[in-house]
Amino acid sequence: MSKGDLISKGNGFDLLDQFEHILDSDPLIDEVGFIHPSQFVILNKEAESSKQQSKDEIWSSDNSLDHEDSNFWNRDHKLGISAHVLLPLYKAAKDAFMDSIRQYKIVENLPGASEDEMDSPRSSAMESEVMKHSKALLLLSCDFGTAWNSRKLILSKKRHMSLFSDELLFSGLVLSYSPKSEQAWCHRRWVIKMIAGQYSAVQEIVGKESDLVEKIAERSKMNYRAWNHRCWLVFYMTREQVLLELNKSRKWAGLHVADNSCFHYRAQLMLTILDLSWHKQEDETSDHDVEVYQIWKEELLWNEDLIKRYVGREALWLYRRFLSLYWTRHFATNVGDATHQSRHTSCVADDVNIFLDNELRLVNSCSTIPDNKFEDFHAQSIHAATYILWLTKQLPKSQEIELKKKLNAGSLLTMMNEACPERSPLWSNCLHGSI
Amino acid sequence: MYCDCKLIILMLQMGELAVDKHVKYILSVQKKRKDSFEAVVMEHLTMNGAYWGLTTLDLLGKLDVVDSEEITEWIIQCQHESGGFAGNIGHDPHILYTLSAVQVLALLDKLNVLDVDKVSNYIVGLQNEDGSFSGDMWGEVDTRFSYIALCCLSLLHRLDKINMEKAVNYILSCKNVDGGFGCIPGGESHAGQIFCCVGALAITGSLHLVDKDLLGWWLCERQVKSGGLNGRPEKLPDVCYSWWVLSSLIMIDRVHWINKEKLVKFILNCQDKDNGGISDRPDDAVDVFHTYFGVAGLSLLEYPGVKAIDPAYALPVDVVNRIFLGR
């Protein structure tokens, strides 16, 4: 009979006790994992070999070193849970949580339950039960929304900064092994909104939060939930923080050139500084305009450099679409044609034709496929051609006609129809459309 | 017409959709819900699972194999006093599960069991000052919730109860330079979010506010060499985007910008032909979520033998007609 079969509902509660005891006695746990029972032997061997140097305690089911019986492994603030006990442990945690929140809500909703009563020892004992069981449950099932909600309910009554900080630590722990947990990210936003409403520490938190996303993004590539969280943070940033973020995320982006989410994040930061320079105060000089112009110019150069260095990366070309489109709209003027100078056109401006000539040179240089015909070069030439066609379609009419002439759009489309026949309806739309 | 006939012949040559196997698979998932950790940790979203499974059965013409009374009774037990529905009995309500509950009742032709005003008041109460919608009382905002609110209220004939202009303007504020949409203003474009935003705009009759060529361009670039669609640039293809990208392309009338034959082939290659079910990519493990999106994708591609699905309401066309045209 396997070990799993021997675990009855009764010792599900023992397991939960044991689990919650570990969580309570080691509040600094920073890593949780579900491990196969055979891994216990390996982990314990490693632990024993370094036992002399460390006084940390090793937890096992009967608090001894009987490795065969281990359900939990806890050392150096790392917690391993045996995959064999997950089902009974989950069931016990869920039952305990559901009971505790039900009882808590009954007391909370009693007619005439005053603030005082909610502060009574009985009530706070119930609160800690809910917090304890929801924690255990969420470590096993990170998207159990009702458990996250129960914590919000209790925190919203207490409103203590230290509790909010604990909550950021706890959701951070969940994200360390479930980086895509939508509920954990959502919980953090709720906590930050609560802090922002009451305390002034929000700028500092935003900076730390951004670092957390970067740390998680390193292990969990193109994690939409994580990057969405980072984009959400931009609303809370000062201009200085936005500029700092642009600097900080640059190196990371250069090392992760296929990560479209990171380039989208940069696009958001770029748009935010542009937006702030439009809405600047009367008394501010045009220094900001010059600064934004400079930042944009550098970003275009940096992107061009990456495109040439990392051949065939879709994300880099998509980012260039964004950068170029805004450049033509806000920093470039069409000499001799004042009609489409937008209200927001910066006081610093370059000739749009010079800019577009440079783009054409870049596209041409990326369209030569070497004889060895590496797939990356093929992809590069398609991305380059698609980029210039896309940009052409977004330009005002007069610039579009001008660029079309220089581009020899007809032969470019023939090339695209051959290279990428699946998209021929799109290419012919370009031809018969406005190009 | 010539084109459609050619497509159907091609589809049949590509190999069959294993209809009976998929039906069997969905019914088996419904039964063995409690005996593994992997299954129980999904129990909070059983309502979504019910929608995915039952819509698949209906698209395959096999909805009569389930006990609609039993399902209806279970759904009623998931309703909270606020009017919203939870993902399972005893859980908290959320707009995500409320739409699934309404959709399943619509499938089963049981909308009459609902106190329509109670459900719609729950949704109306979630609209914020800026026109956005929160997912529940805790205030998380996402364009998915805008779609859900508008879709749900439309199915319940209660769209007049919210500020529609503000709702539409909020969605438009989430539009990006690439023509796509994100969760919040400034959020990265994602095919799933685009479906929600385009669907919401379709339901409110606001599709004229979308730059169809620009969005269509982004969407058709989601098709990769294997014929499958990804949800964002540089990502692997996944069957679920056969629904999200395809339905959006249909709503904005640009579906001819992708290669349909190759997509049909990709979806059929993701079937588990022995045990039923469809996975995200060929040879991966199947699940109900991807089985639904695969079948729904094939429905949009007019695969023979699969009922037509409405690209905005994500319900079979005959169900939508029953609600809006009284059959």
Short mmCIF file of N, CA and C in Angstrom, two decimals, chain A residues 303-402:
data_model
loop_
_atom_site.label_atom_id
_atom_site.label_comp_id
_atom_site.label_asym_id
_atom_site.label_seq_id
_atom_site.Cartn_x
_atom_site.Cartn_y
_atom_site.Cartn_z
N ASN A 303 18.13 51.44 -30.26
CA ASN A 303 17.32 50.40 -30.89
C ASN A 303 17.95 49.96 -32.22
N GLU A 304 18.45 50.92 -32.98
CA GLU A 304 19.09 50.60 -34.26
C GLU A 304 20.31 49.71 -34.04
N ASP A 305 21.04 50.05 -33.00
CA ASP A 305 22.21 49.27 -32.65
C ASP A 305 21.82 47.81 -32.30
N LEU A 306 20.76 47.67 -31.50
CA LEU A 306 20.30 46.32 -31.12
C LEU A 306 19.82 45.54 -32.34
N ILE A 307 19.10 46.23 -33.24
CA ILE A 307 18.59 45.58 -34.44
C ILE A 307 19.73 45.00 -35.27
N LYS A 308 20.82 45.76 -35.36
CA LYS A 308 21.95 45.28 -36.16
C LYS A 308 22.71 44.17 -35.45
N ARG A 309 22.69 44.24 -34.12
CA ARG A 309 23.46 43.26 -33.35
C ARG A 309 22.70 41.94 -33.19
N TYR A 310 21.39 42.03 -32.94
CA TYR A 310 20.58 40.82 -32.76
C TYR A 310 19.65 40.69 -33.96
N VAL A 311 20.08 39.91 -34.93
CA VAL A 311 19.39 39.83 -36.21
C VAL A 311 18.07 39.04 -36.11
N GLY A 312 17.01 39.62 -36.69
CA GLY A 312 15.74 38.89 -36.83
C GLY A 312 14.84 38.90 -35.62
N ARG A 313 14.95 39.90 -34.73
CA ARG A 313 14.12 39.94 -33.51
C ARG A 313 12.88 40.82 -33.72
N GLU A 314 11.75 40.18 -33.70
CA GLU A 314 10.47 40.86 -33.94
C GLU A 314 10.25 42.02 -32.95
N ALA A 315 10.53 41.76 -31.66
CA ALA A 315 10.24 42.76 -30.63
C ALA A 315 11.00 44.06 -30.88
N LEU A 316 12.24 43.95 -31.39
CA LEU A 316 13.04 45.16 -31.63
C LEU A 316 12.43 46.00 -32.75
N TRP A 317 11.95 45.32 -33.79
CA TRP A 317 11.35 46.05 -34.92
C TRP A 317 10.01 46.65 -34.52
N LEU A 318 9.25 45.96 -33.69
CA LEU A 318 7.97 46.51 -33.24
C LEU A 318 8.20 47.76 -32.38
N TYR A 319 9.25 47.71 -31.57
CA TYR A 319 9.56 48.86 -30.74
C TYR A 319 9.96 50.04 -31.64
N ARG A 320 10.66 49.74 -32.73
CA ARG A 320 11.05 50.80 -33.66
C ARG A 320 9.81 51.44 -34.31
N ARG A 321 8.79 50.63 -34.59
CA ARG A 321 7.56 51.20 -35.16
C ARG A 321 7.06 52.30 -34.24
N PHE A 322 7.02 51.99 -32.95
CA PHE A 322 6.52 52.94 -31.96
C PHE A 322 7.39 54.19 -31.92
N LEU A 323 8.71 53.96 -31.79
CA LEU A 323 9.63 55.10 -31.66
C LEU A 323 9.56 56.01 -32.88
N SER A 324 9.55 55.41 -34.07
CA SER A 324 9.57 56.19 -35.30
C SER A 324 8.26 56.96 -35.50
N LEU A 325 7.16 56.29 -35.19
CA LEU A 325 5.87 56.95 -35.38
C LEU A 325 5.79 58.22 -34.53
N TYR A 326 6.18 58.11 -33.27
CA TYR A 326 6.14 59.29 -32.40
C TYR A 326 7.16 60.33 -32.81
N TRP A 327 8.28 59.84 -33.31
CA TRP A 327 9.31 60.79 -33.75
C TRP A 327 8.76 61.64 -34.89
N THR A 328 8.15 60.99 -35.90
CA THR A 328 7.64 61.75 -37.04
C THR A 328 6.50 62.68 -36.61
N ARG A 329 5.76 62.27 -35.58
CA ARG A 329 4.63 63.09 -35.15
C ARG A 329 5.04 64.26 -34.27
N HIS A 330 6.06 64.08 -33.46
CA HIS A 330 6.32 65.08 -32.43
C HIS A 330 7.67 65.78 -32.50
N PHE A 331 8.63 65.17 -33.17
CA PHE A 331 9.95 65.81 -33.17
C PHE A 331 10.43 66.17 -34.56
N ALA A 332 9.64 65.84 -35.56
CA ALA A 332 10.09 66.10 -36.92
C ALA A 332 9.08 67.00 -37.62
N THR A 333 9.55 67.92 -38.37
CA THR A 333 8.63 68.74 -39.16
C THR A 333 8.91 68.51 -40.61
N ASN A 334 7.86 68.71 -41.40
CA ASN A 334 8.02 68.57 -42.83
C ASN A 334 8.29 69.96 -43.36
N VAL A 335 9.52 70.21 -43.73
CA VAL A 335 9.92 71.56 -44.15
C VAL A 335 9.04 71.99 -45.33
N GLY A 336 8.50 73.20 -45.22
CA GLY A 336 7.66 73.73 -46.30
C GLY A 336 6.21 73.26 -46.22
N ASP A 337 5.87 72.51 -45.19
CA ASP A 337 4.48 72.08 -45.04
C ASP A 337 4.11 72.19 -43.57
N ALA A 338 3.44 73.28 -43.24
CA ALA A 338 3.12 73.53 -41.83
C ALA A 338 1.79 72.91 -41.42
N THR A 339 1.07 72.34 -42.37
CA THR A 339 -0.31 71.92 -42.09
C THR A 339 -0.41 70.81 -41.07
N HIS A 340 0.53 69.87 -41.08
CA HIS A 340 0.36 68.82 -40.08
C HIS A 340 1.38 68.91 -38.94
N GLN A 341 1.71 70.13 -38.61
CA GLN A 341 2.46 70.32 -37.37
C GLN A 341 1.46 70.27 -36.25
N SER A 342 1.54 69.26 -35.47
CA SER A 342 0.51 69.12 -34.44
C SER A 342 0.74 70.15 -33.35
N ARG A 343 -0.26 70.35 -32.59
CA ARG A 343 -0.25 71.25 -31.45
C ARG A 343 0.90 70.91 -30.51
N HIS A 344 1.20 69.62 -30.49
CA HIS A 344 2.20 69.15 -29.54
C HIS A 344 3.60 69.10 -30.11
N THR A 345 3.74 69.50 -31.38
CA THR A 345 5.08 69.41 -31.96
C THR A 345 6.06 70.16 -31.08
N SER A 346 7.13 69.47 -30.81
CA SER A 346 8.10 70.05 -29.90
C SER A 346 8.76 71.27 -30.54
N CYS A 347 9.33 72.12 -29.70
CA CYS A 347 10.03 73.27 -30.24
C CYS A 347 11.34 72.85 -30.90
N VAL A 348 11.78 71.63 -30.54
CA VAL A 348 12.98 71.11 -31.19
C VAL A 348 12.48 70.20 -32.31
N ALA A 349 12.98 70.37 -33.48
CA ALA A 349 12.48 69.52 -34.55
C ALA A 349 13.52 69.29 -35.61
N ASP A 350 13.46 68.08 -36.18
CA ASP A 350 14.33 67.75 -37.29
C ASP A 350 13.48 67.65 -38.55
N ASP A 351 14.13 67.66 -39.68
CA ASP A 351 13.40 67.49 -40.93
C ASP A 351 12.99 66.03 -41.06
N VAL A 352 11.72 65.82 -41.29
CA VAL A 352 11.20 64.46 -41.36
C VAL A 352 11.82 63.68 -42.51
N ASN A 353 12.16 64.39 -43.62
CA ASN A 353 12.72 63.67 -44.77
C ASN A 353 14.10 63.08 -44.46
N ILE A 354 14.84 63.82 -43.65
CA ILE A 354 16.15 63.30 -43.26
C ILE A 354 15.98 62.03 -42.44
N PHE A 355 14.99 62.11 -41.53
CA PHE A 355 14.71 60.94 -40.68
C PHE A 355 14.30 59.74 -41.53
N LEU A 356 13.37 59.96 -42.45
CA LEU A 356 12.87 58.83 -43.25
C LEU A 356 13.95 58.27 -44.16
N ASP A 357 14.83 59.14 -44.66
CA ASP A 357 15.95 58.64 -45.48
C ASP A 357 16.83 57.69 -44.67
N ASN A 358 17.04 58.07 -43.42
CA ASN A 358 17.84 57.20 -42.54
C ASN A 358 17.15 55.85 -42.33
N GLU A 359 15.81 55.88 -42.17
CA GLU A 359 15.07 54.64 -41.97
C GLU A 359 15.16 53.75 -43.21
N LEU A 360 15.11 54.39 -44.38
CA LEU A 360 15.22 53.62 -45.62
C LEU A 360 16.60 52.95 -45.73
N ARG A 361 17.61 53.70 -45.32
CA ARG A 361 18.97 53.12 -45.35
C ARG A 361 19.06 51.91 -44.42
N LEU A 362 18.46 52.05 -43.24
CA LEU A 362 18.48 50.94 -42.28
C LEU A 362 17.77 49.72 -42.87
N VAL A 363 16.57 49.97 -43.43
CA VAL A 363 15.80 48.86 -44.01
C VAL A 363 16.58 48.18 -45.12
N ASN A 364 17.18 48.99 -46.00
CA ASN A 364 17.96 48.41 -47.10
C ASN A 364 19.13 47.58 -46.59
N SER A 365 19.81 48.12 -45.56
CA SER A 365 20.97 47.37 -45.05
C SER A 365 20.55 46.06 -44.39
N CYS A 366 19.30 46.00 -43.93
CA CYS A 366 18.83 44.78 -43.26
C CYS A 366 18.16 43.82 -44.24
N SER A 367 18.06 44.23 -45.50
CA SER A 367 17.34 43.39 -46.46
C SER A 367 18.26 42.52 -47.30
N THR A 368 19.56 42.67 -47.10
CA THR A 368 20.46 41.82 -47.86
C THR A 368 20.66 40.51 -47.12
N ILE A 369 20.26 39.43 -47.78
CA ILE A 369 20.40 38.12 -47.15
C ILE A 369 21.72 37.50 -47.62
N PRO A 370 22.61 37.22 -46.67
CA PRO A 370 23.89 36.61 -47.08
C PRO A 370 23.66 35.25 -47.75
N ASP A 371 24.67 34.80 -48.47
CA ASP A 371 24.55 33.56 -49.25
C ASP A 371 24.17 32.36 -48.40
N ASN A 372 24.69 32.31 -47.16
CA ASN A 372 24.41 31.13 -46.33
C ASN A 372 22.95 31.03 -45.90
N LYS A 373 22.19 32.12 -46.12
CA LYS A 373 20.74 32.11 -45.92
C LYS A 373 20.32 31.60 -44.55
N PHE A 374 20.89 32.14 -43.52
CA PHE A 374 20.44 31.80 -42.17
C PHE A 374 19.01 32.28 -42.00
N GLU A 375 18.25 31.52 -41.27
CA GLU A 375 16.84 31.85 -41.06
C GLU A 375 16.68 33.23 -40.44
N ASP A 376 17.62 33.58 -39.52
CA ASP A 376 17.54 34.88 -38.84
C ASP A 376 17.61 36.05 -39.82
N PHE A 377 18.46 35.90 -40.85
CA PHE A 377 18.59 36.98 -41.82
C PHE A 377 17.33 37.11 -42.67
N HIS A 378 16.76 35.97 -42.97
CA HIS A 378 15.50 35.96 -43.71
C HIS A 378 14.44 36.69 -42.89
N ALA A 379 14.35 36.36 -41.60
CA ALA A 379 13.39 37.01 -40.70
C ALA A 379 13.67 38.51 -40.62
N GLN A 380 14.96 38.84 -40.54
CA GLN A 380 15.34 40.25 -40.45
C GLN A 380 14.84 41.04 -41.66
N SER A 381 15.00 40.48 -42.85
CA SER A 381 14.59 41.22 -44.06
C SER A 381 13.07 41.39 -44.08
N ILE A 382 12.34 40.38 -43.61
CA ILE A 382 10.87 40.51 -43.58
C ILE A 382 10.45 41.55 -42.53
N HIS A 383 11.08 41.49 -41.34
CA HIS A 383 10.75 42.48 -40.31
C HIS A 383 11.05 43.90 -40.80
N ALA A 384 12.17 44.04 -41.50
CA ALA A 384 12.57 45.37 -41.97
C ALA A 384 11.56 45.90 -42.98
N ALA A 385 11.20 45.07 -43.95
CA ALA A 385 10.26 45.50 -44.98
C ALA A 385 8.89 45.78 -44.38
N THR A 386 8.46 44.91 -43.45
CA THR A 386 7.15 45.11 -42.81
C THR A 386 7.16 46.41 -42.02
N TYR A 387 8.28 46.68 -41.38
CA TYR A 387 8.41 47.91 -40.59
C TYR A 387 8.18 49.14 -41.45
N ILE A 388 8.85 49.20 -42.59
CA ILE A 388 8.76 50.42 -43.40
C ILE A 388 7.37 50.54 -44.04
N LEU A 389 6.78 49.39 -44.40
CA LEU A 389 5.41 49.44 -44.96
C LEU A 389 4.42 49.92 -43.90
N TRP A 390 4.61 49.42 -42.68
CA TRP A 390 3.72 49.80 -41.56
C TRP A 390 3.83 51.30 -41.31
N LEU A 391 5.07 51.78 -41.27
CA LEU A 391 5.30 53.20 -40.98
C LEU A 391 4.70 54.07 -42.09
N THR A 392 4.89 53.63 -43.32
CA THR A 392 4.36 54.38 -44.46
C THR A 392 2.86 54.57 -44.32
N LYS A 393 2.19 53.49 -43.90
CA LYS A 393 0.72 53.57 -43.76
C LYS A 393 0.27 54.51 -42.66
N GLN A 394 1.13 54.75 -41.68
CA GLN A 394 0.72 55.60 -40.56
C GLN A 394 1.05 57.08 -40.78
N LEU A 395 1.80 57.36 -41.84
CA LEU A 395 2.24 58.75 -42.05
C LEU A 395 1.13 59.59 -42.67
N PRO A 396 1.22 60.93 -42.49
CA PRO A 396 0.26 61.80 -43.20
C PRO A 396 0.45 61.66 -44.71
N LYS A 397 -0.61 61.96 -45.44
CA LYS A 397 -0.67 61.71 -46.89
C LYS A 397 0.58 62.16 -47.66
N SER A 398 1.01 63.42 -47.45
CA SER A 398 2.09 63.95 -48.27
C SER A 398 3.40 63.20 -48.02
N GLN A 399 3.66 62.88 -46.73
CA GLN A 399 4.88 62.13 -46.40
C GLN A 399 4.80 60.72 -46.94
N GLU A 400 3.58 60.19 -46.92
CA GLU A 400 3.36 58.82 -47.39
C GLU A 400 3.71 58.71 -48.88
N ILE A 401 3.23 59.70 -49.66
CA ILE A 401 3.48 59.68 -51.10
C ILE A 401 4.98 59.80 -51.37
N GLU A 402 5.59 60.69 -50.63
CA GLU A 402 7.04 60.93 -50.77
C GLU A 402 7.83 59.64 -50.48
#
